[in-house]
Amino acid sequence: MEKNRRKEIGVAIRIVAWLGIMSVSLGSACTSSSQIRRDITDLDEELGALEAAEARLCTPEELARAKAHREFAAHELSEHDYQDAQDHLDVAFENVERAKRLLQNCKVVERTPPPSPEPTP
């Protein structure tokens, strides 16, 4: 009798633990989805500010990477792959920060094209 009771308690503990893990996972998935949507909106604002500052002239690689990873994050979100979406957002925000740092020291020099060569007779 004692042995069966311990076995039943062990099964009950495993079931409660599993239910707890599942409820946390499901709750965090919903939170992750809404948080990822907010992060994408924030990233769009950051990218817009970089575009306005003409970051493409000084930091084209960082800007391109940030935009690409933003698109990857949006795709992963649409596929309900929240962890991969968050990973892409992390990379995108890293590139935004790198672009901001590089942009501080950037000096765009207006260049005039060289004169056209004189036609030969």
Short mmCIF file of C-alpha atoms in Angstrom, two decimals:
data_model
loop_
_atom_site.label_atom_id
_atom_site.label_comp_id
_atom_site.label_asym_id
_atom_site.label_seq_id
_atom_site.Cartn_x
_atom_site.Cartn_y
_atom_site.Cartn_z
CA MET A 1 0.00 0.00 0.00
CA GLU A 2 2.78 2.41 0.98
CA LYS A 3 4.62 1.68 -2.28
CA ASN A 4 1.53 2.43 -4.41
CA ARG A 5 0.91 5.65 -2.49
CA ARG A 6 4.46 6.87 -3.17
CA LYS A 7 4.07 5.98 -6.83
CA GLU A 8 0.80 7.94 -7.06
CA ILE A 9 2.41 10.95 -5.39
CA GLY A 10 5.35 10.77 -7.82
CA VAL A 11 2.98 10.70 -10.80
CA ALA A 12 0.96 13.60 -9.37
CA ILE A 13 4.12 15.67 -8.86
CA ARG A 14 5.24 15.04 -12.44
CA ILE A 15 1.81 16.03 -13.79
CA VAL A 16 1.74 19.23 -11.73
CA ALA A 17 5.30 20.08 -12.84
CA TRP A 18 4.43 19.44 -16.49
CA LEU A 19 1.30 21.60 -16.23
CA GLY A 20 3.31 24.37 -14.61
CA ILE A 21 5.93 24.28 -17.35
CA MET A 22 3.27 24.29 -20.06
CA SER A 23 1.39 27.23 -18.55
CA VAL A 24 4.61 29.25 -18.27
CA SER A 25 5.55 28.36 -21.84
CA LEU A 26 2.16 29.31 -23.22
CA GLY A 27 2.03 32.51 -21.19
CA SER A 28 5.49 33.58 -22.30
CA ALA A 29 4.68 32.78 -25.92
CA CYS A 30 1.79 35.24 -25.86
CA THR A 31 3.94 37.83 -24.13
CA SER A 32 6.76 37.20 -26.58
CA SER A 33 4.48 37.72 -29.55
CA SER A 34 3.23 41.10 -28.35
CA GLN A 35 6.71 42.12 -27.19
CA ILE A 36 8.19 41.18 -30.56
CA ARG A 37 5.55 43.27 -32.32
CA ARG A 38 6.47 46.26 -30.12
CA ASP A 39 10.17 45.65 -30.77
CA ILE A 40 9.59 45.59 -34.53
CA THR A 41 7.72 48.90 -34.25
CA ASP A 42 10.58 50.37 -32.20
CA LEU A 43 13.09 49.05 -34.74
CA ASP A 44 11.12 50.65 -37.58
CA GLU A 45 11.36 54.00 -35.78
CA GLU A 46 15.11 53.57 -35.27
CA LEU A 47 15.59 52.65 -38.92
CA GLY A 48 13.55 55.67 -39.99
CA ALA A 49 15.75 57.95 -37.89
CA LEU A 50 18.88 56.42 -39.42
CA GLU A 51 17.47 56.88 -42.91
CA ALA A 52 16.70 60.52 -42.13
CA ALA A 53 20.29 60.96 -40.94
CA GLU A 54 21.47 59.47 -44.24
CA ALA A 55 23.15 56.55 -42.50
CA ARG A 56 23.28 54.73 -45.83
CA LEU A 57 26.15 57.03 -46.80
CA CYS A 58 28.27 56.27 -43.73
CA THR A 59 27.09 52.90 -42.47
CA PRO A 60 25.55 51.06 -45.41
CA GLU A 61 26.45 47.58 -44.16
CA GLU A 62 25.04 48.06 -40.68
CA LEU A 63 21.88 49.62 -42.05
CA ALA A 64 21.41 46.79 -44.56
CA ARG A 65 21.97 44.14 -41.90
CA ALA A 66 19.49 45.80 -39.54
CA LYS A 67 16.85 45.99 -42.28
CA ALA A 68 17.43 42.39 -43.35
CA HIS A 69 17.17 41.05 -39.81
CA ARG A 70 14.03 43.13 -39.27
CA GLU A 71 12.46 41.34 -42.24
CA PHE A 72 13.65 37.96 -40.95
CA ALA A 73 12.13 38.74 -37.54
CA ALA A 74 8.80 39.67 -39.09
CA HIS A 75 8.81 36.44 -41.08
CA GLU A 76 9.63 34.33 -38.01
CA LEU A 77 6.86 36.11 -36.10
CA SER A 78 4.38 35.22 -38.85
CA GLU A 79 5.55 31.60 -38.53
CA HIS A 80 5.06 31.75 -34.72
CA ASP A 81 8.75 31.08 -34.17
CA TYR A 82 9.19 33.63 -31.42
CA GLN A 83 12.69 32.64 -30.34
CA ASP A 84 14.14 32.98 -33.85
CA ALA A 85 12.26 36.27 -34.27
CA GLN A 86 13.82 37.57 -31.06
CA ASP A 87 17.28 36.41 -32.20
CA HIS A 88 16.90 38.36 -35.45
CA LEU A 89 15.70 41.43 -33.57
CA ASP A 90 18.73 41.26 -31.30
CA VAL A 91 21.04 41.27 -34.34
CA ALA A 92 19.05 44.10 -35.93
CA PHE A 93 19.27 46.28 -32.82
CA GLU A 94 23.01 45.54 -32.49
CA ASN A 95 23.49 46.82 -36.03
CA VAL A 96 21.35 49.89 -35.34
CA GLU A 97 23.53 50.72 -32.33
CA ARG A 98 26.70 50.15 -34.36
CA ALA A 99 25.36 52.41 -37.11
CA LYS A 100 24.57 55.14 -34.57
CA ARG A 101 28.11 55.00 -33.18
CA LEU A 102 29.69 55.12 -36.63
CA LEU A 103 27.35 57.89 -37.73
CA GLN A 104 28.65 60.19 -34.97
CA ASN A 105 32.08 60.32 -36.63
CA CYS A 106 30.84 60.38 -40.19
CA LYS A 107 31.47 63.35 -42.39
CA VAL A 108 29.84 63.21 -45.78
CA VAL A 109 31.86 65.10 -48.33
CA GLU A 110 30.02 66.41 -51.34
CA ARG A 111 32.01 65.49 -54.39
CA THR A 112 31.60 67.12 -57.71
CA PRO A 113 32.07 64.83 -60.66
CA PRO A 114 35.21 65.41 -62.68
CA PRO A 115 34.74 67.50 -65.80
CA SER A 116 33.94 65.65 -68.97
CA PRO A 117 36.95 65.20 -71.24
CA GLU A 118 37.18 67.45 -74.21
CA PRO A 119 36.19 65.74 -77.44
CA THR A 120 39.12 64.96 -79.67
CA PRO A 121 38.98 66.33 -83.22
#
